[in-house]
Amino acid sequence: MLAVFLVLGASASAQASVARRPIPHDAKSVIRSVHVAAKTKNYRALKALMVPEFKWSFGGDSDADQAIEAWKRDQETLHELSRVTRLRCSFIIDANTIQCPTHAGLYYRAGFTKTAEGWRMSYFVAGD
């Protein structure tokens, strides 16, 4: 039982350590670009900042083109994307994933992943 607590404690400690790491300049630049593209409804710029297998729904939807088409019909979603990319972002899980805002709970959150092409937005979802 003590071993389980030690492992869980070490895992939580490691995640807290990752969360405190400063966000790299290139990641900040992508987050800012997503914010501006969402605010100005620049779908072409948004698409260029997304991974192709973009997760935008928990209903099995994981395609950047589908997300863009849905956002064109739902302007409130773009407003939320603009809003969350203004909030405090932090690393989550590891040094390759950033989330804005860090502790969103069931509310909207945007995730950014380090890829071979650089940082890209990999998800924008709400709920659990």
Steps between C-alpha positions, in 0.01 A plus 500: 500500500784738586657429160178610326503832688866553421443437127193726493685768693800480268272519195315805636831661590637439149187647340519805727865543402411484129214748549740758645737489203500818296322476167747528210487808280399302190205345685392843631515629144268224374256556788495873421447426131206271580353773720523759222371262231201402715425862586514608134328182372799418280422135430792451264747617765331280763522193276874559448546503880313172561609137481308307229354256757365789707265402786200734522228274635474203731263342249788351305564811293871545444559683175615860454289557189184383680578731793543801271169429324320465835653826627383686193144410605558570872665836554473465880761223487751736339426755770579233761821402320607864497413530870685190624817583308518827697506310830794345686638195324723231645659172413287201592597134512846556344720757327326444165147608593379846602143579599319835517370556760683258723211401726194526278296229665202431275529832318668576168872432474750505216793262481826554318740220415860511386518333157772453238367822338512692829224578750147442370155515656392140549163540674230745598227339707262552789368234734672191629 
